[in-house]
């Protein structure tokens, strides 16, 4: 059996008719950028997130950068986040000229440890970016409380957490400005690059709209220096179709995770921990294994793809070596990076496929 890490082909074939007809519609109208499809998607995605406003952009990295620009984060400012994330979170901070200040993760949830935030706050701190890693929302109540106490803004990096909930709130509805990626492999994925910013603030939404398109609301009337971060209509059309399936796909991911959990329960592996406050949407099914690299090799030999999210914590990447943060700075993030392995996870994964993956994992564990 061959089990891919994600299977976008099977998903496309399941919704081919709807997708093809929506894309054809864009072609027939030759309105390729922003426009009606984008507005319709923004409205529907805002609804899903319980946010008042959604602004579609060209990718998740831009979403984060525009969010920080809209919040007036400037050179010299500090923004708190974790080193256990995709580099884009830190890049967005760096690109507005601010400095990322890292806080270690909670080892069980892989998300920012709220107890370690306050010790990193200085006069320069302006914002916190909690990353809902793997599809599990961070513990947002203490984060929001710390932010309020110190006058900081909160930008949720919800790139992996579409449709996740924290207590009774949707991921992406809690912080001041919240960011999503629709990279094809994300839980809600376009057929190209796309992203979105959600907020309840009309003022911030307006700023993002300005920044997205050269600082203009009206053609050639440029109010501020903006950028070109527009979303393509074809992507909004695809996302509009997929959004209707997101709830059932989310439930299927959760069911698949549940089955993995049941079948792997009595092994030496550390399985994902779903915090009591969270509805985890399993963008990634991440386990910890002592012999992680050998396990991956064995799986690969047997046709099972796997991943590591992420192999090097951001502070140890060459790109951030200038900060001088050495090994040992963030023990929980560093330990996780050595042990984590992500097993195949997507809504269309069948029970038979999951059982095959688990059989191969067990075969490996028996001999190692
Ligand atoms: C995917 C991702 C991003 C960046 O999104 P792009 O659409 O690829 O630019 C940012 N943060 C996290 C946590 C991500 O997983």
CSV table of C-alpha atoms and ligand atoms in Angstrom, one decimal:
chain,number,residue,atom,x,y,z
A,1,UNK,CA,0.0,0.0,0.0
A,2,UNK,CA,1.1,3.6,-0.7
A,3,UNK,CA,-0.1,6.2,1.7
A,4,UNK,CA,0.7,9.8,0.9
A,5,UNK,CA,1.0,12.5,3.6
A,6,UNK,CA,-1.9,14.4,2.2
A,7,UNK,CA,-4.2,13.4,-0.7
A,8,UNK,CA,-5.4,16.4,-2.6
A,9,UNK,CA,-6.3,14.3,-5.7
A,10,UNK,CA,-8.9,12.2,-4.0
A,11,UNK,CA,-10.4,15.3,-2.5
A,12,UNK,CA,-10.6,17.1,-5.8
A,13,UNK,CA,-12.2,14.1,-7.5
A,14,UNK,CA,-14.9,14.1,-4.8
A,15,UNK,CA,-15.8,17.7,-5.5
A,16,UNK,CA,-14.7,18.0,-9.1
A,17,UNK,CA,-18.1,19.0,-10.6
A,18,UNK,CA,-18.6,21.9,-8.2
A,19,UNK,CA,-15.0,23.1,-8.5
A,20,UNK,CA,-14.8,22.9,-12.3
A,21,UNK,CA,-18.0,24.8,-12.7
A,22,UNK,CA,-16.9,27.6,-10.2
A,23,UNK,CA,-13.6,27.9,-12.0
A,24,UNK,CA,-15.3,28.0,-15.4
A,25,UNK,CA,-17.5,30.8,-14.0
A,26,UNK,CA,-14.4,32.9,-13.3
A,27,UNK,CA,-13.0,32.2,-16.8
A,28,UNK,CA,-16.3,33.1,-18.4
A,29,UNK,CA,-16.4,36.4,-16.5
A,30,UNK,CA,-12.7,37.1,-16.9
A,31,UNK,CA,-12.7,38.9,-13.5
A,32,UNK,CA,-9.5,37.4,-12.2
A,33,UNK,CA,-8.6,39.5,-9.2
A,34,UNK,CA,-10.7,40.4,-6.2
A,35,UNK,CA,-14.4,41.0,-7.3
A,36,UNK,CA,-17.6,39.1,-6.5
A,37,UNK,CA,-16.1,35.6,-5.8
A,38,UNK,CA,-13.7,37.1,-3.4
A,39,UNK,CA,-16.4,39.2,-1.6
A,40,UNK,CA,-18.6,36.2,-1.3
A,41,UNK,CA,-15.9,34.0,0.1
A,42,UNK,CA,-14.8,36.8,2.6
A,43,UNK,CA,-18.3,37.0,3.9
A,44,UNK,CA,-18.7,33.3,4.3
A,45,UNK,CA,-15.3,32.8,5.9
A,46,UNK,CA,-16.0,35.6,8.3
A,47,UNK,CA,-19.1,33.8,9.3
A,48,UNK,CA,-17.3,30.6,9.9
A,49,UNK,CA,-14.8,32.4,12.1
A,50,UNK,CA,-17.4,34.4,14.0
A,51,UNK,CA,-15.5,37.5,12.9
A,52,UNK,CA,-17.1,40.7,11.7
A,53,UNK,CA,-14.6,41.2,8.8
A,54,UNK,CA,-12.5,39.0,6.6
A,55,UNK,CA,-10.0,40.3,4.1
A,56,UNK,CA,-8.7,37.8,1.5
A,57,UNK,CA,-5.0,38.2,0.7
A,58,UNK,CA,-2.4,36.4,-1.5
A,59,UNK,CA,-1.0,34.0,1.2
A,60,UNK,CA,-0.7,33.4,5.0
A,61,UNK,CA,2.7,35.1,5.2
A,62,UNK,CA,1.2,38.3,3.8
A,63,UNK,CA,-1.8,38.0,6.1
A,64,UNK,CA,0.6,38.1,9.1
A,65,UNK,CA,2.7,40.9,7.8
A,66,UNK,CA,-0.3,43.1,6.9
A,67,UNK,CA,-1.8,42.4,10.3
A,68,UNK,CA,1.4,43.7,12.0
A,69,UNK,CA,1.5,46.7,9.7
A,70,UNK,CA,-2.2,47.5,10.4
A,71,UNK,CA,-1.3,47.4,14.1
A,72,UNK,CA,1.5,49.9,13.5
A,73,UNK,CA,4.2,47.5,14.6
A,74,UNK,CA,7.4,49.3,13.7
A,75,UNK,CA,11.2,48.9,13.6
A,76,UNK,CA,12.4,48.6,17.2
A,77,UNK,CA,9.3,47.0,18.5
A,78,UNK,CA,9.3,43.5,19.9
A,79,UNK,CA,6.7,40.8,19.1
A,80,UNK,CA,6.4,37.6,21.2
A,81,UNK,CA,5.9,34.2,19.6
A,82,UNK,CA,7.2,30.7,19.8
A,83,UNK,CA,10.2,29.1,18.1
A,84,UNK,CA,8.0,26.0,17.4
A,85,UNK,CA,6.3,27.3,14.3
A,86,UNK,CA,6.8,27.6,10.5
A,87,UNK,CA,9.3,30.4,9.8
A,88,UNK,CA,6.6,32.6,8.2
A,89,UNK,CA,5.4,33.7,11.7
A,90,UNK,CA,8.9,35.1,12.5
A,91,UNK,CA,9.5,36.4,9.0
A,92,UNK,CA,6.4,38.6,9.2
A,93,UNK,CA,7.7,40.1,12.4
A,94,UNK,CA,11.2,40.7,10.8
A,95,UNK,CA,9.7,42.1,7.6
A,96,UNK,CA,8.0,45.0,9.5
A,97,UNK,CA,11.3,45.7,11.1
A,98,UNK,CA,10.4,44.4,14.5
A,99,UNK,CA,12.2,41.7,16.5
A,100,UNK,CA,10.7,38.3,17.3
A,101,UNK,CA,11.0,37.5,21.0
A,102,UNK,CA,10.6,33.8,21.5
A,103,UNK,CA,8.8,32.0,24.4
A,104,UNK,CA,9.0,28.3,24.8
A,105,UNK,CA,6.1,25.9,24.2
A,106,UNK,CA,4.1,23.8,26.6
A,107,UNK,CA,5.4,20.3,25.9
A,108,UNK,CA,2.0,18.7,25.9
A,109,UNK,CA,0.2,21.0,23.5
A,110,UNK,CA,3.2,22.3,21.4
A,111,UNK,CA,1.8,25.8,21.8
A,112,UNK,CA,3.1,28.9,23.6
A,113,UNK,CA,3.3,28.4,27.4
A,114,UNK,CA,1.3,31.4,28.8
A,115,UNK,CA,3.3,31.1,32.1
A,116,UNK,CA,6.5,32.1,30.3
A,117,UNK,CA,5.2,35.1,28.4
A,118,UNK,CA,5.3,37.9,31.1
A,119,UNK,CA,9.0,37.4,31.8
A,120,UNK,CA,9.7,38.3,28.2
A,121,UNK,CA,7.7,41.5,28.1
A,122,UNK,CA,9.7,44.8,27.9
A,123,UNK,CA,8.9,48.4,27.1
A,124,UNK,CA,9.4,47.5,23.5
A,125,UNK,CA,6.9,44.7,23.4
A,126,UNK,CA,3.9,45.5,21.2
A,127,UNK,CA,2.2,42.3,20.4
A,128,UNK,CA,1.9,38.5,20.9
A,129,UNK,CA,1.4,36.0,18.0
A,130,UNK,CA,0.1,32.8,19.5
A,131,UNK,CA,0.4,30.0,16.9
A,132,UNK,CA,-2.4,27.4,16.9
A,133,UNK,CA,0.1,24.7,15.9
A,134,UNK,CA,-1.1,21.5,14.3
A,135,UNK,CA,-4.7,22.7,14.5
A,136,UNK,CA,-5.0,23.1,18.3
A,137,UNK,CA,-5.8,26.6,19.6
A,138,UNK,CA,-3.4,28.1,22.2
A,139,UNK,CA,-4.7,28.7,25.7
A,140,UNK,CA,-6.1,32.0,24.7
A,141,UNK,CA,-7.7,33.3,28.0
A,142,UNK,CA,-4.4,33.7,29.9
A,143,UNK,CA,-2.8,35.1,26.7
A,144,UNK,CA,-5.5,37.7,26.3
A,145,UNK,CA,-5.4,38.6,30.0
A,146,UNK,CA,-1.6,39.2,29.8
A,147,UNK,CA,-2.1,41.2,26.6
A,148,UNK,CA,-4.7,43.4,28.2
A,149,UNK,CA,-2.7,43.9,31.4
A,150,UNK,CA,0.3,45.1,29.4
A,151,UNK,CA,-1.5,46.9,26.6
A,152,UNK,CA,-0.4,44.5,23.9
A,153,UNK,CA,-2.1,43.5,20.7
A,154,UNK,CA,-2.8,39.8,19.8
A,155,UNK,CA,-2.5,38.3,16.3
A,156,UNK,CA,-3.6,34.7,16.1
A,157,UNK,CA,-1.6,32.7,13.7
A,158,UNK,CA,-4.5,30.4,12.7
A,159,UNK,CA,-2.8,29.1,9.5
A,160,UNK,CA,-3.3,25.5,10.7
A,161,UNK,CA,-6.5,26.0,12.7
A,162,UNK,CA,-9.5,26.7,10.4
A,163,UNK,CA,-12.7,25.8,12.2
A,164,UNK,CA,-10.9,25.0,15.5
A,165,UNK,CA,-12.5,26.2,18.7
A,166,UNK,CA,-11.1,27.5,22.0
A,167,UNK,CA,-13.9,27.0,24.6
A,168,UNK,CA,-16.9,28.4,22.8
A,169,UNK,CA,-14.9,30.7,20.5
A,170,UNK,CA,-13.6,30.1,17.0
A,171,UNK,CA,-9.9,30.2,16.3
A,172,UNK,CA,-9.4,33.5,14.5
A,173,UNK,CA,-12.1,35.4,16.4
A,174,UNK,CA,-10.3,36.1,19.7
A,175,UNK,CA,-7.2,38.2,19.0
A,176,UNK,CA,-7.2,41.7,17.5
A,177,UNK,CA,-6.3,40.6,14.0
A,178,UNK,CA,-6.1,37.0,13.0
A,179,UNK,CA,-4.4,35.3,10.1
A,180,UNK,CA,-5.1,32.2,8.0
A,181,UNK,CA,-3.3,30.5,5.2
A,182,UNK,CA,-5.1,28.6,2.4
A,183,UNK,CA,-1.9,27.0,1.1
A,184,UNK,CA,-3.2,23.8,-0.8
A,185,UNK,CA,-2.3,21.4,2.0
A,186,UNK,CA,-4.0,23.4,4.8
A,187,UNK,CA,-7.3,22.2,6.3
A,188,UNK,CA,-8.9,24.7,3.9
A,189,UNK,CA,-6.7,24.9,0.9
A,190,UNK,CA,-6.8,26.8,-2.4
A,191,UNK,CA,-5.4,25.6,-5.7
A,192,UNK,CA,-2.6,28.0,-5.5
A,193,UNK,CA,-1.6,30.7,-3.0
A,194,UNK,CA,-4.2,32.4,-0.8
A,195,UNK,CA,-4.7,33.7,2.8
A,196,UNK,CA,-7.0,35.8,4.9
A,197,UNK,CA,-7.1,38.2,7.8
A,198,UNK,CA,-10.1,38.3,10.2
A,199,UNK,CA,-10.9,40.9,12.7
A,200,UNK,CA,-13.8,42.5,14.5
A,201,UNK,CA,-12.4,46.0,14.1
A,202,UNK,CA,-13.8,47.9,11.2
A,203,UNK,CA,-10.8,50.3,11.4
A,204,UNK,CA,-8.3,47.5,11.2
A,205,UNK,CA,-10.2,45.7,8.4
A,206,UNK,CA,-10.1,49.0,6.5
A,207,UNK,CA,-6.4,49.3,7.0
A,208,UNK,CA,-5.8,45.7,5.8
A,209,UNK,CA,-7.9,46.5,2.7
A,210,UNK,CA,-5.8,49.5,2.0
A,211,UNK,CA,-2.5,47.7,2.5
A,212,UNK,CA,-3.7,44.8,0.3
A,213,UNK,CA,-4.0,47.1,-2.7
A,214,UNK,CA,-1.5,49.9,-2.9
A,215,UNK,CA,-3.1,52.0,-0.2
A,216,UNK,CA,-6.2,52.7,-2.3
A,217,UNK,CA,-9.9,52.2,-1.8
A,218,UNK,CA,-10.7,54.2,-4.9
A,219,UNK,CA,-8.6,53.6,-8.0
A,220,UNK,CA,-5.4,55.7,-8.1
A,221,UNK,CA,-6.3,57.5,-4.9
A,222,UNK,CA,-3.5,56.2,-2.8
A,223,UNK,CA,-4.0,57.1,0.8
A,224,UNK,CA,-1.1,55.2,2.3
A,225,UNK,CA,1.9,53.3,1.0
A,226,UNK,CA,0.5,49.8,0.6
A,227,UNK,CA,1.5,46.7,-1.3
A,228,UNK,CA,0.0,44.2,-3.8
A,229,UNK,CA,-1.3,41.3,-1.7
A,230,UNK,CA,-4.6,40.7,-3.6
A,231,UNK,CA,-6.2,37.3,-3.7
A,232,UNK,CA,-7.0,35.8,-7.1
A,233,UNK,CA,-10.7,35.2,-7.9
A,234,UNK,CA,-10.0,31.5,-9.0
A,235,UNK,CA,-8.7,30.8,-5.5
A,236,UNK,CA,-11.7,32.4,-3.8
A,237,UNK,CA,-13.9,30.4,-6.1
A,238,UNK,CA,-12.2,27.1,-5.1
A,239,UNK,CA,-12.2,28.1,-1.4
A,240,UNK,CA,-15.9,29.0,-1.6
A,241,UNK,CA,-16.7,25.4,-2.8
A,242,UNK,CA,-14.4,23.9,-0.2
A,243,UNK,CA,-15.7,26.0,2.7
A,244,UNK,CA,-19.1,24.2,2.4
A,245,UNK,CA,-17.3,20.9,3.1
A,246,UNK,CA,-15.0,22.1,5.8
A,247,UNK,CA,-17.3,21.1,8.7
A,248,UNK,CA,-17.5,17.5,7.5
A,249,UNK,CA,-13.8,17.4,6.7
A,250,UNK,CA,-13.0,18.7,10.2
A,251,UNK,CA,-15.1,16.0,11.7
A,252,UNK,CA,-13.4,13.4,9.5
A,253,UNK,CA,-10.0,14.6,10.6
A,254,UNK,CA,-11.1,14.3,14.2
A,255,UNK,CA,-12.4,10.8,13.7
A,256,UNK,CA,-9.2,9.8,12.0
A,257,UNK,CA,-7.2,11.1,14.9
A,258,UNK,CA,-9.5,9.3,17.3
A,259,UNK,CA,-8.8,6.0,15.5
A,260,UNK,CA,-5.1,6.6,15.5
A,261,UNK,CA,-5.3,7.3,19.2
A,262,UNK,CA,-7.2,4.1,20.0
A,263,UNK,CA,-5.0,1.9,17.9
A,264,UNK,CA,-1.7,3.4,19.2
A,265,UNK,CA,-2.8,3.8,22.8
A,266,UNK,CA,-0.7,1.1,24.4
A,267,UNK,CA,2.5,1.9,22.7
A,268,UNK,CA,5.5,3.8,24.0
A,269,UNK,CA,4.7,6.7,21.7
A,270,UNK,CA,3.4,10.0,23.0
A,271,UNK,CA,0.1,10.7,21.3
A,272,UNK,CA,-1.4,14.2,20.6
A,273,UNK,CA,-2.9,15.8,23.7
A,274,UNK,CA,-6.2,17.6,23.1
A,275,UNK,CA,-6.5,20.2,25.8
A,276,UNK,CA,-9.8,20.4,27.6
A,277,UNK,CA,-10.3,23.9,26.3
A,278,UNK,CA,-9.7,23.0,22.6
A,279,UNK,CA,-11.4,21.5,19.7
A,280,UNK,CA,-8.3,20.3,17.8
A,281,UNK,CA,-8.7,20.1,14.0
A,282,UNK,CA,-5.7,18.0,13.4
A,283,UNK,CA,-4.1,19.8,10.5
A,284,UNK,CA,-1.2,17.5,11.5
A,285,UNK,CA,-1.3,14.3,13.6
A,286,UNK,CA,1.9,14.7,15.5
A,287,UNK,CA,3.3,12.0,17.8
A,288,UNK,CA,6.6,11.8,19.6
A,289,UNK,CA,8.9,8.8,19.1
A,290,UNK,CA,12.4,8.1,20.6
A,291,UNK,CA,13.7,6.7,17.3
A,292,UNK,CA,12.0,9.2,15.2
A,293,UNK,CA,14.3,9.1,12.2
A,294,UNK,CA,14.5,5.3,12.0
A,295,UNK,CA,10.7,5.1,12.4
A,296,UNK,CA,10.3,7.4,9.4
A,297,UNK,CA,12.7,5.4,7.3
A,298,UNK,CA,10.8,2.2,8.1
A,299,UNK,CA,7.5,3.8,7.2
A,300,UNK,CA,8.9,5.1,4.0
A,301,UNK,CA,10.2,1.7,3.0
A,302,UNK,CA,6.7,0.4,3.5
A,303,UNK,CA,5.0,3.1,1.5
A,304,UNK,CA,3.9,5.4,4.3
A,305,UNK,CA,4.8,9.1,4.0
A,306,UNK,CA,5.5,11.1,7.1
A,307,UNK,CA,6.7,14.6,8.0
A,308,UNK,CA,8.4,16.7,10.7
A,309,UNK,CA,6.7,19.9,11.7
A,310,UNK,CA,9.3,21.4,12.1
A,311,UNK,CA,12.8,19.8,12.2
A,312,UNK,CA,14.6,23.0,13.4
A,313,UNK,CA,13.0,25.5,15.9
A,314,UNK,CA,13.1,29.0,14.4
A,315,UNK,CA,15.8,30.4,16.8
A,316,UNK,CA,18.2,27.7,15.6
A,317,UNK,CA,17.6,28.2,11.9
A,318,UNK,CA,20.5,29.8,10.0
A,319,UNK,CA,18.2,32.6,9.0
A,320,UNK,CA,17.9,33.6,12.7
A,321,UNK,CA,21.4,32.8,13.8
A,322,UNK,CA,22.1,36.5,13.9
A,323,UNK,CA,20.0,36.7,17.1
A,324,UNK,CA,22.7,34.5,18.9
A,325,UNK,CA,20.1,32.2,20.5
A,326,UNK,CA,22.0,29.0,21.3
A,327,UNK,CA,20.8,25.4,21.7
A,328,UNK,CA,19.4,25.2,25.2
A,329,UNK,CA,17.5,28.5,25.0
A,330,UNK,CA,14.1,26.8,24.6
A,331,UNK,CA,14.3,23.3,25.9
A,332,UNK,CA,10.7,22.2,25.2
A,333,UNK,CA,10.8,23.4,21.6
A,334,UNK,CA,14.2,21.8,21.0
A,335,UNK,CA,13.3,18.5,22.6
A,336,UNK,CA,10.0,18.4,20.5
A,337,UNK,CA,12.0,19.0,17.3
A,338,UNK,CA,14.0,15.9,18.0
A,339,UNK,CA,11.1,13.6,18.7
A,340,UNK,CA,8.1,14.7,16.6
A,341,UNK,CA,6.8,12.9,13.6
A,342,UNK,CA,3.6,13.6,11.7
A,343,UNK,CA,1.6,10.6,10.3
A,344,UNK,CA,-0.6,10.9,7.2
A,345,UNK,CA,-3.7,12.9,8.0
A,346,UNK,CA,-6.4,14.1,5.7
A,347,UNK,CA,-10.2,13.8,5.7
A,348,UNK,CA,-10.2,11.1,3.0
A,349,UNK,CA,-7.9,8.8,4.9
A,350,UNK,CA,-9.7,5.5,5.2
A,351,UNK,CA,-9.9,3.2,8.2
A,352,UNK,CA,-8.0,0.6,6.2
A,353,UNK,CA,-5.2,3.1,5.5
A,354,UNK,CA,-5.0,4.1,9.1
A,355,UNK,CA,-4.8,0.4,10.2
A,356,UNK,CA,-2.0,-0.1,7.7
A,357,UNK,CA,0.0,2.9,9.0
A,358,UNK,CA,-0.5,1.6,12.6
A,359,UNK,CA,0.5,-1.9,11.7
A,360,UNK,CA,3.8,-0.6,10.2
A,361,UNK,CA,4.4,1.6,13.3
A,362,UNK,CA,3.8,-1.4,15.5
A,363,UNK,CA,6.1,-3.6,13.4
A,364,UNK,CA,8.8,-1.0,13.9
A,365,UNK,CA,8.3,-0.6,17.6
A,366,UNK,CA,8.5,-4.4,18.1
A,367,UNK,CA,12.0,-4.6,16.7
A,368,UNK,CA,13.4,-1.3,18.0
B,1,LIG,C1,1.3,27.8,6.4
B,1,LIG,C2,1.7,28.7,7.6
B,1,LIG,C3,2.0,30.0,7.4
B,1,LIG,C4,2.2,30.7,6.1
B,1,LIG,O1,1.2,30.6,5.2
B,1,LIG,P1,1.5,30.7,3.6
B,1,LIG,O2,0.1,30.7,3.0
B,1,LIG,O3,2.3,29.5,3.3
B,1,LIG,O4,2.2,32.0,3.4
B,1,LIG,C5,2.2,30.8,8.6
B,1,LIG,N1,2.1,30.2,9.8
B,1,LIG,C6,1.9,28.9,10.0
B,1,LIG,C7,1.8,28.3,11.3
B,1,LIG,C8,1.7,28.1,8.9
B,1,LIG,O5,1.5,26.8,9.0
